[in-house]
Every structure is written in C-alpha cells, then in structure tokens.
PDB file of N, CA and C in Angstrom:
ATOM      1  N   UNK A   1      -4.258 -35.520   0.440  1.00  0.00           N
ATOM      2  CA  UNK A   1      -4.717 -34.733   1.435  1.00  0.00           C
ATOM      3  C   UNK A   1      -3.466 -33.770   1.458  1.00  0.00           C
ATOM      4  N   UNK A   2      -3.972 -32.391   1.987  1.00  0.00           N
ATOM      5  CA  UNK A   2      -3.134 -31.344   2.147  1.00  0.00           C
ATOM      6  C   UNK A   2      -2.867 -31.507   3.827  1.00  0.00           C
ATOM      7  N   UNK A   3      -1.492 -31.561   4.091  1.00  0.00           N
ATOM      8  CA  UNK A   3      -1.311 -31.559   5.990  1.00  0.00           C
ATOM      9  C   UNK A   3      -0.749 -29.864   6.143  1.00  0.00           C
ATOM     10  N   UNK A   4      -1.485 -29.665   6.880  1.00  0.00           N
ATOM     11  CA  UNK A   4      -0.761 -27.945   7.453  1.00  0.00           C
ATOM     12  C   UNK A   4      -0.485 -27.336   6.137  1.00  0.00           C
ATOM     13  N   UNK A   5      -1.302 -27.901   4.901  1.00  0.00           N
ATOM     14  CA  UNK A   5      -0.161 -26.715   4.207  1.00  0.00           C
ATOM     15  C   UNK A   5       1.482 -26.714   4.058  1.00  0.00           C
ATOM     16  N   UNK A   6       2.048 -27.993   4.078  1.00  0.00           N
ATOM     17  CA  UNK A   6       3.370 -28.528   4.381  1.00  0.00           C
ATOM     18  C   UNK A   6       3.897 -28.332   2.543  1.00  0.00           C
ATOM     19  N   UNK A   7       5.012 -27.719   2.800  1.00  0.00           N
ATOM     20  CA  UNK A   7       5.453 -27.398   1.488  1.00  0.00           C
ATOM     21  C   UNK A   7       5.551 -29.054   0.947  1.00  0.00           C
ATOM     22  N   UNK A   8       5.499 -30.057   1.291  1.00  0.00           N
ATOM     23  CA  UNK A   8       5.305 -31.411   0.606  1.00  0.00           C
ATOM     24  C   UNK A   8       4.378 -31.523  -0.257  1.00  0.00           C
ATOM     25  N   UNK A   9       3.166 -31.181   0.214  1.00  0.00           N
ATOM     26  CA  UNK A   9       2.095 -31.359  -0.075  1.00  0.00           C
ATOM     27  C   UNK A   9       2.234 -30.342  -1.605  1.00  0.00           C
ATOM     28  N   UNK A  10       2.457 -29.291  -1.061  1.00  0.00           N
ATOM     29  CA  UNK A  10       1.527 -28.780  -2.497  1.00  0.00           C
ATOM     30  C   UNK A  10       3.490 -28.127  -3.677  1.00  0.00           C
ATOM     31  N   UNK A  11       4.142 -28.341  -3.335  1.00  0.00           N
ATOM     32  CA  UNK A  11       5.066 -28.118  -4.465  1.00  0.00           C
ATOM     33  C   UNK A  11       5.718 -29.269  -4.825  1.00  0.00           C
ATOM     34  N   UNK A  12       5.652 -30.350  -5.571  1.00  0.00           N
ATOM     35  CA  UNK A  12       6.535 -31.188  -5.493  1.00  0.00           C
ATOM     36  C   UNK A  12       8.013 -30.703  -6.748  1.00  0.00           C
ATOM     37  N   UNK A  13       8.809 -30.970  -7.056  1.00  0.00           N
ATOM     38  CA  UNK A  13       9.821 -30.865  -7.514  1.00  0.00           C
ATOM     39  C   UNK A  13       9.371 -30.582  -8.721  1.00  0.00           C
ATOM     40  N   UNK A  14      10.245 -29.562  -9.742  1.00  0.00           N
ATOM     41  CA  UNK A  14       9.922 -29.444 -11.230  1.00  0.00           C
ATOM     42  C   UNK A  14       8.340 -28.471 -11.321  1.00  0.00           C
ATOM     43  N   UNK A  15       7.352 -28.735 -10.210  1.00  0.00           N
ATOM     44  CA  UNK A  15       6.256 -28.303  -9.873  1.00  0.00           C
ATOM     45  C   UNK A  15       5.921 -26.565 -10.071  1.00  0.00           C
ATOM     46  N   UNK A  16       5.245 -26.590 -10.014  1.00  0.00           N
ATOM     47  CA  UNK A  16       4.786 -25.161  -9.690  1.00  0.00           C
ATOM     48  C   UNK A  16       5.448 -24.023  -9.076  1.00  0.00           C
ATOM     49  N   UNK A  17       5.558 -24.615  -7.532  1.00  0.00           N
ATOM     50  CA  UNK A  17       6.326 -24.041  -6.713  1.00  0.00           C
ATOM     51  C   UNK A  17       7.987 -24.503  -7.134  1.00  0.00           C
ATOM     52  N   UNK A  18       8.660 -23.210  -7.622  1.00  0.00           N
ATOM     53  CA  UNK A  18      10.478 -24.102  -7.984  1.00  0.00           C
ATOM     54  C   UNK A  18      11.202 -23.581  -6.725  1.00  0.00           C
ATOM     55  N   UNK A  19      11.200 -24.683  -5.920  1.00  0.00           N
ATOM     56  CA  UNK A  19      11.972 -25.048  -4.602  1.00  0.00           C
ATOM     57  C   UNK A  19      13.996 -25.193  -4.751  1.00  0.00           C
ATOM     58  N   UNK A  20      14.277 -24.290  -3.459  1.00  0.00           N
ATOM     59  CA  UNK A  20      15.543 -24.661  -3.640  1.00  0.00           C
ATOM     60  C   UNK A  20      15.924 -26.477  -3.173  1.00  0.00           C
ATOM     61  N   UNK A  21      17.001 -27.170  -3.289  1.00  0.00           N
ATOM     62  CA  UNK A  21      17.306 -28.513  -2.710  1.00  0.00           C
ATOM     63  C   UNK A  21      17.303 -28.403  -1.435  1.00  0.00           C
ATOM     64  N   UNK A  22      17.767 -27.336  -0.371  1.00  0.00           N
ATOM     65  CA  UNK A  22      17.119 -27.625   0.991  1.00  0.00           C
ATOM     66  C   UNK A  22      16.269 -27.798   1.192  1.00  0.00           C
ATOM     67  N   UNK A  23      15.090 -26.554   0.596  1.00  0.00           N
ATOM     68  CA  UNK A  23      13.457 -26.737   0.838  1.00  0.00           C
ATOM     69  C   UNK A  23      12.939 -28.099   0.520  1.00  0.00           C
ATOM     70  N   UNK A  24      13.104 -28.897  -0.454  1.00  0.00           N
ATOM     71  CA  UNK A  24      12.591 -29.580  -1.468  1.00  0.00           C
ATOM     72  C   UNK A  24      13.130 -31.420  -0.152  1.00  0.00           C
ATOM     73  N   UNK A  25      13.938 -31.535   0.479  1.00  0.00           N
ATOM     74  CA  UNK A  25      15.133 -31.721   1.402  1.00  0.00           C
ATOM     75  C   UNK A  25      13.884 -31.885   2.880  1.00  0.00           C
ATOM     76  N   UNK A  26      13.615 -30.580   2.667  1.00  0.00           N
ATOM     77  CA  UNK A  26      13.115 -30.766   4.487  1.00  0.00           C
ATOM     78  C   UNK A  26      11.452 -31.068   3.659  1.00  0.00           C
ATOM     79  N   UNK A  27      10.888 -30.677   2.769  1.00  0.00           N
ATOM     80  CA  UNK A  27       9.555 -30.921   2.524  1.00  0.00           C
ATOM     81  C   UNK A  27       9.595 -32.013   2.190  1.00  0.00           C
ATOM     82  N   UNK A  28      10.588 -33.118   1.939  1.00  0.00           N
ATOM     83  CA  UNK A  28      10.596 -34.438   1.539  1.00  0.00           C
ATOM     84  C   UNK A  28      10.724 -35.216   3.039  1.00  0.00           C
ATOM     85  N   UNK A  29      11.447 -34.890   3.704  1.00  0.00           N
ATOM     86  CA  UNK A  29      11.167 -35.550   5.228  1.00  0.00           C
ATOM     87  C   UNK A  29      10.306 -34.883   6.032  1.00  0.00           C
ATOM     88  N   UNK A  30       9.320 -33.578   5.680  1.00  0.00           N
ATOM     89  CA  UNK A  30       8.221 -33.762   6.633  1.00  0.00           C
ATOM     90  C   UNK A  30       8.879 -32.889   7.649  1.00  0.00           C
ATOM     91  N   UNK A  31       9.961 -32.134   7.813  1.00  0.00           N
ATOM     92  CA  UNK A  31       9.914 -31.256   8.328  1.00  0.00           C
ATOM     93  C   UNK A  31       9.203 -30.359   9.269  1.00  0.00           C
ATOM     94  N   UNK A  32       8.577 -29.976  10.350  1.00  0.00           N
ATOM     95  CA  UNK A  32       7.710 -29.063  10.697  1.00  0.00           C
ATOM     96  C   UNK A  32       8.317 -27.345  10.762  1.00  0.00           C
ATOM     97  N   UNK A  33       7.534 -26.640  10.507  1.00  0.00           N
ATOM     98  CA  UNK A  33       7.783 -25.186  10.270  1.00  0.00           C
ATOM     99  C   UNK A  33       8.812 -24.856  11.877  1.00  0.00           C
ATOM    100  N   UNK A  34       9.151 -23.749  11.519  1.00  0.00           N
ATOM    101  CA  UNK A  34      10.328 -23.023  12.537  1.00  0.00           C
ATOM    102  C   UNK A  34       8.985 -22.504  13.924  1.00  0.00           C
ATOM    103  N   UNK A  35       9.803 -22.768  14.722  1.00  0.00           N
ATOM    104  CA  UNK A  35       9.109 -22.672  15.667  1.00  0.00           C
ATOM    105  C   UNK A  35       8.436 -20.936  15.805  1.00  0.00           C
ATOM    106  N   UNK A  36       8.885 -20.451  15.603  1.00  0.00           N
ATOM    107  CA  UNK A  36       8.796 -18.630  15.014  1.00  0.00           C
ATOM    108  C   UNK A  36       7.462 -18.249  14.491  1.00  0.00           C
ATOM    109  N   UNK A  37       7.073 -19.268  13.051  1.00  0.00           N
ATOM    110  CA  UNK A  37       6.307 -18.983  12.483  1.00  0.00           C
ATOM    111  C   UNK A  37       4.973 -18.433  12.501  1.00  0.00           C
ATOM    112  N   UNK A  38       4.519 -19.605  13.225  1.00  0.00           N
ATOM    113  CA  UNK A  38       2.733 -19.125  14.231  1.00  0.00           C
ATOM    114  C   UNK A  38       2.620 -18.263  15.018  1.00  0.00           C
ATOM    115  N   UNK A  39       3.862 -18.030  16.019  1.00  0.00           N
ATOM    116  CA  UNK A  39       3.583 -16.792  16.704  1.00  0.00           C
ATOM    117  C   UNK A  39       3.409 -15.271  15.939  1.00  0.00           C
ATOM    118  N   UNK A  40       4.551 -15.498  14.903  1.00  0.00           N
ATOM    119  CA  UNK A  40       5.018 -14.060  14.348  1.00  0.00           C
ATOM    120  C   UNK A  40       3.205 -13.893  13.083  1.00  0.00           C
ATOM    121  N   UNK A  41       2.688 -14.905  12.520  1.00  0.00           N
ATOM    122  CA  UNK A  41       1.665 -15.108  12.009  1.00  0.00           C
ATOM    123  C   UNK A  41       0.138 -14.220  12.761  1.00  0.00           C
ATOM    124  N   UNK A  42       0.378 -15.286  13.491  1.00  0.00           N
ATOM    125  CA  UNK A  42      -1.269 -14.969  14.665  1.00  0.00           C
ATOM    126  C   UNK A  42      -0.735 -13.977  15.235  1.00  0.00           C
ATOM    127  N   UNK A  43       0.321 -12.889  15.713  1.00  0.00           N
ATOM    128  CA  UNK A  43       0.613 -11.422  16.056  1.00  0.00           C
ATOM    129  C   UNK A  43       0.275 -11.078  15.340  1.00  0.00           C
ATOM    130  N   UNK A  44       0.444 -10.916  14.082  1.00  0.00           N
ATOM    131  CA  UNK A  44       0.081  -9.936  12.822  1.00  0.00           C
ATOM    132  C   UNK A  44      -1.294 -10.060  12.487  1.00  0.00           C
ATOM    133  N   UNK A  45      -2.325 -11.238  12.719  1.00  0.00           N
ATOM    134  CA  UNK A  45      -3.504 -11.470  12.426  1.00  0.00           C
ATOM    135  C   UNK A  45      -4.319 -10.999  13.187  1.00  0.00           C
ATOM    136  N   UNK A  46      -3.413 -11.264  15.027  1.00  0.00           N
ATOM    137  CA  UNK A  46      -4.319 -10.096  15.958  1.00  0.00           C
ATOM    138  C   UNK A  46      -4.301  -9.252  15.959  1.00  0.00           C
ATOM    139  N   UNK A  47      -3.175  -8.412  16.031  1.00  0.00           N
ATOM    140  CA  UNK A  47      -2.961  -6.327  15.797  1.00  0.00           C
ATOM    141  C   UNK A  47      -3.216  -5.925  14.639  1.00  0.00           C
ATOM    142  N   UNK A  48      -3.983  -6.837  13.300  1.00  0.00           N
ATOM    143  CA  UNK A  48      -4.751  -6.220  12.163  1.00  0.00           C
ATOM    144  C   UNK A  48      -6.357  -6.610  12.720  1.00  0.00           C
ATOM    145  N   UNK A  49      -6.519  -7.333  12.715  1.00  0.00           N
ATOM    146  CA  UNK A  49      -8.076  -7.474  13.295  1.00  0.00           C
ATOM    147  C   UNK A  49      -8.530  -6.139  14.670  1.00  0.00           C
ATOM    148  N   UNK A  50      -7.289  -6.303  15.529  1.00  0.00           N
ATOM    149  CA  UNK A  50      -7.511  -5.399  16.871  1.00  0.00           C
ATOM    150  C   UNK A  50      -7.620  -3.445  15.947  1.00  0.00           C
ATOM    151  N   UNK A  51      -6.612  -3.369  14.777  1.00  0.00           N
ATOM    152  CA  UNK A  51      -7.042  -2.425  14.304  1.00  0.00           C
ATOM    153  C   UNK A  51      -8.537  -1.805  13.836  1.00  0.00           C
ATOM    154  N   UNK A  52      -8.834  -3.095  12.487  1.00  0.00           N
ATOM    155  CA  UNK A  52      -9.460  -3.022  12.115  1.00  0.00           C
ATOM    156  C   UNK A  52     -10.848  -2.847  12.860  1.00  0.00           C
ATOM    157  N   UNK A  53     -10.466  -2.824  14.236  1.00  0.00           N
ATOM    158  CA  UNK A  53     -12.354  -2.946  14.854  1.00  0.00           C
ATOM    159  C   UNK A  53     -12.254  -1.662  15.434  1.00  0.00           C
ATOM    160  N   UNK A  54     -10.866  -0.725  16.307  1.00  0.00           N
ATOM    161  CA  UNK A  54     -10.799   0.419  16.636  1.00  0.00           C
ATOM    162  C   UNK A  54     -11.030   0.942  15.293  1.00  0.00           C
ATOM    163  N   UNK A  55     -10.629   0.892  14.154  1.00  0.00           N
ATOM    164  CA  UNK A  55     -11.193   1.886  13.303  1.00  0.00           C
ATOM    165  C   UNK A  55     -12.649   2.443  13.102  1.00  0.00           C
ATOM    166  N   UNK A  56     -13.239   0.594  12.963  1.00  0.00           N
ATOM    167  CA  UNK A  56     -14.688   1.246  12.713  1.00  0.00           C
ATOM    168  C   UNK A  56     -14.960   1.633  13.650  1.00  0.00           C
ATOM    169  N   UNK A  57     -14.876   1.329  15.432  1.00  0.00           N
ATOM    170  CA  UNK A  57     -15.363   2.161  16.264  1.00  0.00           C
ATOM    171  C   UNK A  57     -15.250   3.693  16.153  1.00  0.00           C
ATOM    172  N   UNK A  58     -14.133   4.090  15.347  1.00  0.00           N
ATOM    173  CA  UNK A  58     -14.154   5.368  15.454  1.00  0.00           C
ATOM    174  C   UNK A  58     -15.083   5.945  14.330  1.00  0.00           C
ATOM    175  N   UNK A  59     -15.113   5.262  13.078  1.00  0.00           N
ATOM    176  CA  UNK A  59     -15.721   5.506  12.216  1.00  0.00           C
ATOM    177  C   UNK A  59     -17.816   5.732  12.777  1.00  0.00           C
ATOM    178  N   UNK A  60     -17.689   4.553  13.963  1.00  0.00           N
ATOM    179  CA  UNK A  60     -19.357   4.712  14.266  1.00  0.00           C
ATOM    180  C   UNK A  60     -19.395   5.710  15.666  1.00  0.00           C
ATOM    181  N   UNK A  61     -18.050   6.144  16.334  1.00  0.00           N
ATOM    182  CA  UNK A  61     -18.663   7.373  16.677  1.00  0.00           C
ATOM    183  C   UNK A  61     -18.278   8.609  16.859  1.00  0.00           C
ATOM    184  N   UNK A  62     -17.933   8.975  15.488  1.00  0.00           N
ATOM    185  CA  UNK A  62     -17.541  10.175  14.740  1.00  0.00           C
ATOM    186  C   UNK A  62     -19.220  10.693  13.929  1.00  0.00           C
ATOM    187  N   UNK A  63     -20.013   9.655  13.630  1.00  0.00           N
ATOM    188  CA  UNK A  63     -21.250   9.142  13.098  1.00  0.00           C
ATOM    189  C   UNK A  63     -21.996  10.109  14.326  1.00  0.00           C
ATOM    190  N   UNK A  64     -21.778   9.190  14.898  1.00  0.00           N
ATOM    191  CA  UNK A  64     -22.887   9.614  16.295  1.00  0.00           C
ATOM    192  C   UNK A  64     -22.586  11.137  16.526  1.00  0.00           C
ATOM    193  N   UNK A  65     -21.261  11.456  16.426  1.00  0.00           N
ATOM    194  CA  UNK A  65     -21.219  12.355  17.236  1.00  0.00           C
ATOM    195  C   UNK A  65     -21.246  13.656  16.008  1.00  0.00           C
ATOM    196  N   UNK A  66     -21.255  13.693  14.425  1.00  0.00           N
ATOM    197  CA  UNK A  66     -21.489  14.718  13.887  1.00  0.00           C
ATOM    198  C   UNK A  66     -22.554  14.273  13.017  1.00  0.00           C
ATOM    199  N   UNK A  67     -24.143  15.179  12.736  1.00  0.00           N
ATOM    200  CA  UNK A  67     -25.008  15.315  12.336  1.00  0.00           C
ATOM    201  C   UNK A  67     -25.128  14.889  11.172  1.00  0.00           C
ATOM    202  N   UNK A  68     -23.934  15.893  10.219  1.00  0.00           N
ATOM    203  CA  UNK A  68     -24.237  15.885   8.559  1.00  0.00           C
ATOM    204  C   UNK A  68     -23.242  14.859   8.303  1.00  0.00           C
ATOM    205  N   UNK A  69     -22.386  13.796   9.160  1.00  0.00           N
ATOM    206  CA  UNK A  69     -22.433  12.413   8.686  1.00  0.00           C
ATOM    207  C   UNK A  69     -23.610  11.709   8.601  1.00  0.00           C
ATOM    208  N   UNK A  70     -24.332  11.295   9.138  1.00  0.00           N
ATOM    209  CA  UNK A  70     -25.245  10.068   9.534  1.00  0.00           C
ATOM    210  C   UNK A  70     -26.369  10.595   7.510  1.00  0.00           C
ATOM    211  N   UNK A  71     -26.442  10.600   7.498  1.00  0.00           N
ATOM    212  CA  UNK A  71     -27.187  10.772   6.053  1.00  0.00           C
ATOM    213  C   UNK A  71     -25.879  10.956   5.587  1.00  0.00           C
ATOM    214  N   UNK A  72     -26.281   9.534   3.904  1.00  0.00           N
ATOM    215  CA  UNK A  72     -25.334   9.360   2.993  1.00  0.00           C
ATOM    216  C   UNK A  72     -25.393  10.030   1.414  1.00  0.00           C
ATOM    217  N   UNK A  73     -26.390  10.609   1.243  1.00  0.00           N
ATOM    218  CA  UNK A  73     -26.909  11.576   0.947  1.00  0.00           C
ATOM    219  C   UNK A  73     -26.772  13.059   0.648  1.00  0.00           C
ATOM    220  N   UNK A  74     -27.137  13.813   0.031  1.00  0.00           N
ATOM    221  CA  UNK A  74     -26.961  15.168   0.327  1.00  0.00           C
ATOM    222  C   UNK A  74     -28.589  15.940   0.326  1.00  0.00           C
ATOM    223  N   UNK A  75     -29.009  16.501   1.021  1.00  0.00           N
ATOM    224  CA  UNK A  75     -30.408  16.850   1.120  1.00  0.00           C
ATOM    225  C   UNK A  75     -30.963  17.349   0.358  1.00  0.00           C
ATOM    226  N   UNK A  76     -30.123  18.842  -0.490  1.00  0.00           N
ATOM    227  CA  UNK A  76     -30.774  19.230  -1.409  1.00  0.00           C
ATOM    228  C   UNK A  76     -29.124  18.869  -2.872  1.00  0.00           C
ATOM    229  N   UNK A  77     -29.834  18.197  -4.068  1.00  0.00           N
ATOM    230  CA  UNK A  77     -28.842  18.216  -4.996  1.00  0.00           C
ATOM    231  C   UNK A  77     -27.399  17.870  -4.964  1.00  0.00           C
ATOM    232  N   UNK A  78     -26.718  18.085  -5.094  1.00  0.00           N
ATOM    233  CA  UNK A  78     -25.299  17.291  -5.630  1.00  0.00           C
ATOM    234  C   UNK A  78     -24.296  18.504  -5.160  1.00  0.00           C
ATOM    235  N   UNK A  79     -22.967  17.311  -4.735  1.00  0.00           N
ATOM    236  CA  UNK A  79     -22.337  18.384  -3.864  1.00  0.00           C
ATOM    237  C   UNK A  79     -20.921  19.024  -5.231  1.00  0.00           C
ATOM    238  N   UNK A  80     -20.969  18.302  -5.770  1.00  0.00           N
ATOM    239  CA  UNK A  80     -20.457  18.575  -7.522  1.00  0.00           C
ATOM    240  C   UNK A  80     -20.806  19.720  -8.263  1.00  0.00           C
ATOM    241  N   UNK A  81     -22.747  19.416  -8.215  1.00  0.00           N
ATOM    242  CA  UNK A  81     -23.774  20.628  -8.457  1.00  0.00           C
ATOM    243  C   UNK A  81     -24.757  21.025  -8.003  1.00  0.00           C
ATOM    244  N   UNK A  82     -24.366  22.082  -7.301  1.00  0.00           N
ATOM    245  CA  UNK A  82     -25.202  22.326  -5.991  1.00  0.00           C
ATOM    246  C   UNK A  82     -26.820  22.710  -6.718  1.00  0.00           C
ATOM    247  N   UNK A  83     -26.735  23.370  -8.043  1.00  0.00           N
ATOM    248  CA  UNK A  83     -27.756  23.585  -8.710  1.00  0.00           C
ATOM    249  C   UNK A  83     -28.784  22.445  -9.142  1.00  0.00           C
ATOM    250  N   UNK A  84     -28.424  21.006  -9.152  1.00  0.00           N
ATOM    251  CA  UNK A  84     -29.187  20.114  -9.784  1.00  0.00           C
ATOM    252  C   UNK A  84     -29.737  19.488  -8.217  1.00  0.00           C
ATOM    253  N   UNK A  85     -30.981  18.562  -8.944  1.00  0.00           N
ATOM    254  CA  UNK A  85     -32.030  18.105  -7.703  1.00  0.00           C
ATOM    255  C   UNK A  85     -31.117  16.459  -8.480  1.00  0.00           C
ATOM    256  N   UNK A  86     -31.452  16.005  -7.464  1.00  0.00           N
ATOM    257  CA  UNK A  86     -31.273  14.321  -7.005  1.00  0.00           C
ATOM    258  C   UNK A  86     -31.875  13.761  -7.917  1.00  0.00           C
ATOM    259  N   UNK A  87     -31.077  12.433  -8.014  1.00  0.00           N
ATOM    260  CA  UNK A  87     -31.925  11.828  -9.222  1.00  0.00           C
ATOM    261  C   UNK A  87     -33.222  11.526  -9.181  1.00  0.00           C
ATOM    262  N   UNK A  88     -34.018  10.814  -7.969  1.00  0.00           N
ATOM    263  CA  UNK A  88     -35.500  10.826  -7.115  1.00  0.00           C
ATOM    264  C   UNK A  88     -35.974  11.209  -7.478  1.00  0.00           C
ATOM    265  N   UNK A  89     -35.668  13.227  -7.197  1.00  0.00           N
ATOM    266  CA  UNK A  89     -36.701  14.014  -7.199  1.00  0.00           C
ATOM    267  C   UNK A  89     -36.820  15.132  -8.693  1.00  0.00           C
ATOM    268  N   UNK A  90     -35.024  14.545  -9.271  1.00  0.00           N
ATOM    269  CA  UNK A  90     -35.790  14.372 -11.316  1.00  0.00           C
ATOM    270  C   UNK A  90     -36.773  13.528 -11.567  1.00  0.00           C
ATOM    271  N   UNK A  91     -36.121  12.961 -11.473  1.00  0.00           N
ATOM    272  CA  UNK A  91     -37.651  11.685 -11.537  1.00  0.00           C
ATOM    273  C   UNK A  91     -39.025  12.059 -11.728  1.00  0.00           C
ATOM    274  N   UNK A  92     -39.190  12.456 -10.217  1.00  0.00           N
ATOM    275  CA  UNK A  92     -40.529  12.880 -10.092  1.00  0.00           C
ATOM    276  C   UNK A  92     -40.956  14.091 -10.797  1.00  0.00           C
ATOM    277  N   UNK A  93     -40.672  15.181 -11.134  1.00  0.00           N
ATOM    278  CA  UNK A  93     -40.344  16.109 -11.178  1.00  0.00           C
ATOM    279  C   UNK A  93     -40.772  15.735 -13.190  1.00  0.00           C
ATOM    280  N   UNK A  94     -40.040  14.599 -13.500  1.00  0.00           N
ATOM    281  CA  UNK A  94     -40.451  14.326 -14.917  1.00  0.00           C
ATOM    282  C   UNK A  94     -42.115  13.768 -14.932  1.00  0.00           C
ATOM    283  N   UNK A  95     -41.912  13.136 -14.148  1.00  0.00           N
ATOM    284  CA  UNK A  95     -43.157  12.338 -13.783  1.00  0.00           C
ATOM    285  C   UNK A  95     -44.419  13.485 -13.653  1.00  0.00           C
ATOM    286  N   UNK A  96     -44.667  14.253 -12.699  1.00  0.00           N
ATOM    287  CA  UNK A  96     -45.417  15.420 -12.623  1.00  0.00           C
ATOM    288  C   UNK A  96     -45.024  16.072 -14.099  1.00  0.00           C
ATOM    289  N   UNK A  97     -44.383  16.068 -14.444  1.00  0.00           N
ATOM    290  CA  UNK A  97     -44.386  17.728 -15.879  1.00  0.00           C
ATOM    291  C   UNK A  97     -45.312  16.051 -16.733  1.00  0.00           C
ATOM    292  N   UNK A  98     -44.830  15.112 -17.250  1.00  0.00           N
ATOM    293  CA  UNK A  98     -45.412  14.526 -17.887  1.00  0.00           C
ATOM    294  C   UNK A  98     -47.025  13.905 -17.331  1.00  0.00           C
ATOM    295  N   UNK A  99     -47.311  14.350 -15.843  1.00  0.00           N
ATOM    296  CA  UNK A  99     -48.759  13.967 -15.819  1.00  0.00           C
ATOM    297  C   UNK A  99     -49.860  15.143 -16.025  1.00  0.00           C
ATOM    298  N   UNK A 100     -49.250  16.081 -16.142  1.00  0.00           N
ATOM    299  CA  UNK A 100     -49.768  17.833 -16.744  1.00  0.00           C
ATOM    300  C   UNK A 100     -49.762  17.437 -17.636  1.00  0.00           C
ATOM    301  N   UNK A 101     -48.788  17.693 -19.008  1.00  0.00           N
ATOM    302  CA  UNK A 101     -49.398  17.462 -20.223  1.00  0.00           C
ATOM    303  C   UNK A 101     -50.195  16.143 -20.363  1.00  0.00           C
ATOM    304  N   UNK A 102     -50.549  15.079 -20.265  1.00  0.00           N
ATOM    305  CA  UNK A 102     -51.126  14.317 -19.954  1.00  0.00           C
ATOM    306  C   UNK A 102     -52.406  14.865 -20.429  1.00  0.00           C
ATOM    307  N   UNK A 103     -52.306  15.208 -19.023  1.00  0.00           N
ATOM    308  CA  UNK A 103     -54.050  15.816 -18.436  1.00  0.00           C
ATOM    309  C   UNK A 103     -54.604  17.680 -19.092  1.00  0.00           C
ATOM    310  N   UNK A 104     -53.362  17.774 -20.146  1.00  0.00           N
ATOM    311  CA  UNK A 104     -54.204  18.971 -20.381  1.00  0.00           C
ATOM    312  C   UNK A 104     -54.853  18.672 -21.856  1.00  0.00           C
ATOM    313  N   UNK A 105     -54.138  17.132 -22.356  1.00  0.00           N
ATOM    314  CA  UNK A 105     -54.553  17.089 -23.551  1.00  0.00           C
ATOM    315  C   UNK A 105     -55.454  16.144 -23.798  1.00  0.00           C
TER     316      UNK A 105
END
C-alpha cells in the first residue's frame, strides 16, 4: 500500500525509477520529505487555482459587457465565407427545395 507516495513504495532499486544511492538509502530508511516541499507545492496549487478563477471571471464579465460575445455562432453566414449560409439554414433550404419538387411532381 502506498504511504504518501514515498519513494520507498513506488521505486524499487533496479525498477522503473532509477534512483541514485542516496535516494535509495533515504527511501529504504523511510525518510520524510524535506520541510519545504509541501508549502511550495501547495502554494503553487493555490496560486494556479486563484489565477484560473480570476481568468474565468474576466471572461464572464467581458461576455456580459459585450453583446457580440454572447452568441457562439454568427447570425448570418460564416465569418470566413460571408456569403454562405450556416449549416442548419442550408439544410432547411434543401429540405424546402425537396418539398417543392415533391409537390410539383
């Protein structure tokens, strides 16, 4: 069973992880992590989480401020090809044409 992800449990000598002699001895003795590892890793995790939340809030605020950002699809046509219809309109147009042809015959 893993104990806090220690080196002793995940990397046996000659196994997947090639450790140096000092690391093998420390892992075999069950030496705990250095004191600075947990605060540094937790601060990095907290910083990343805060930056992600602030970034998402900025996106939400910009969508509320700018009406053009509210729609995910353009209203008429396509940005790259302004003359073309979007897919649902094109399919609807084909359906209408088929119905006209069926009524004529």
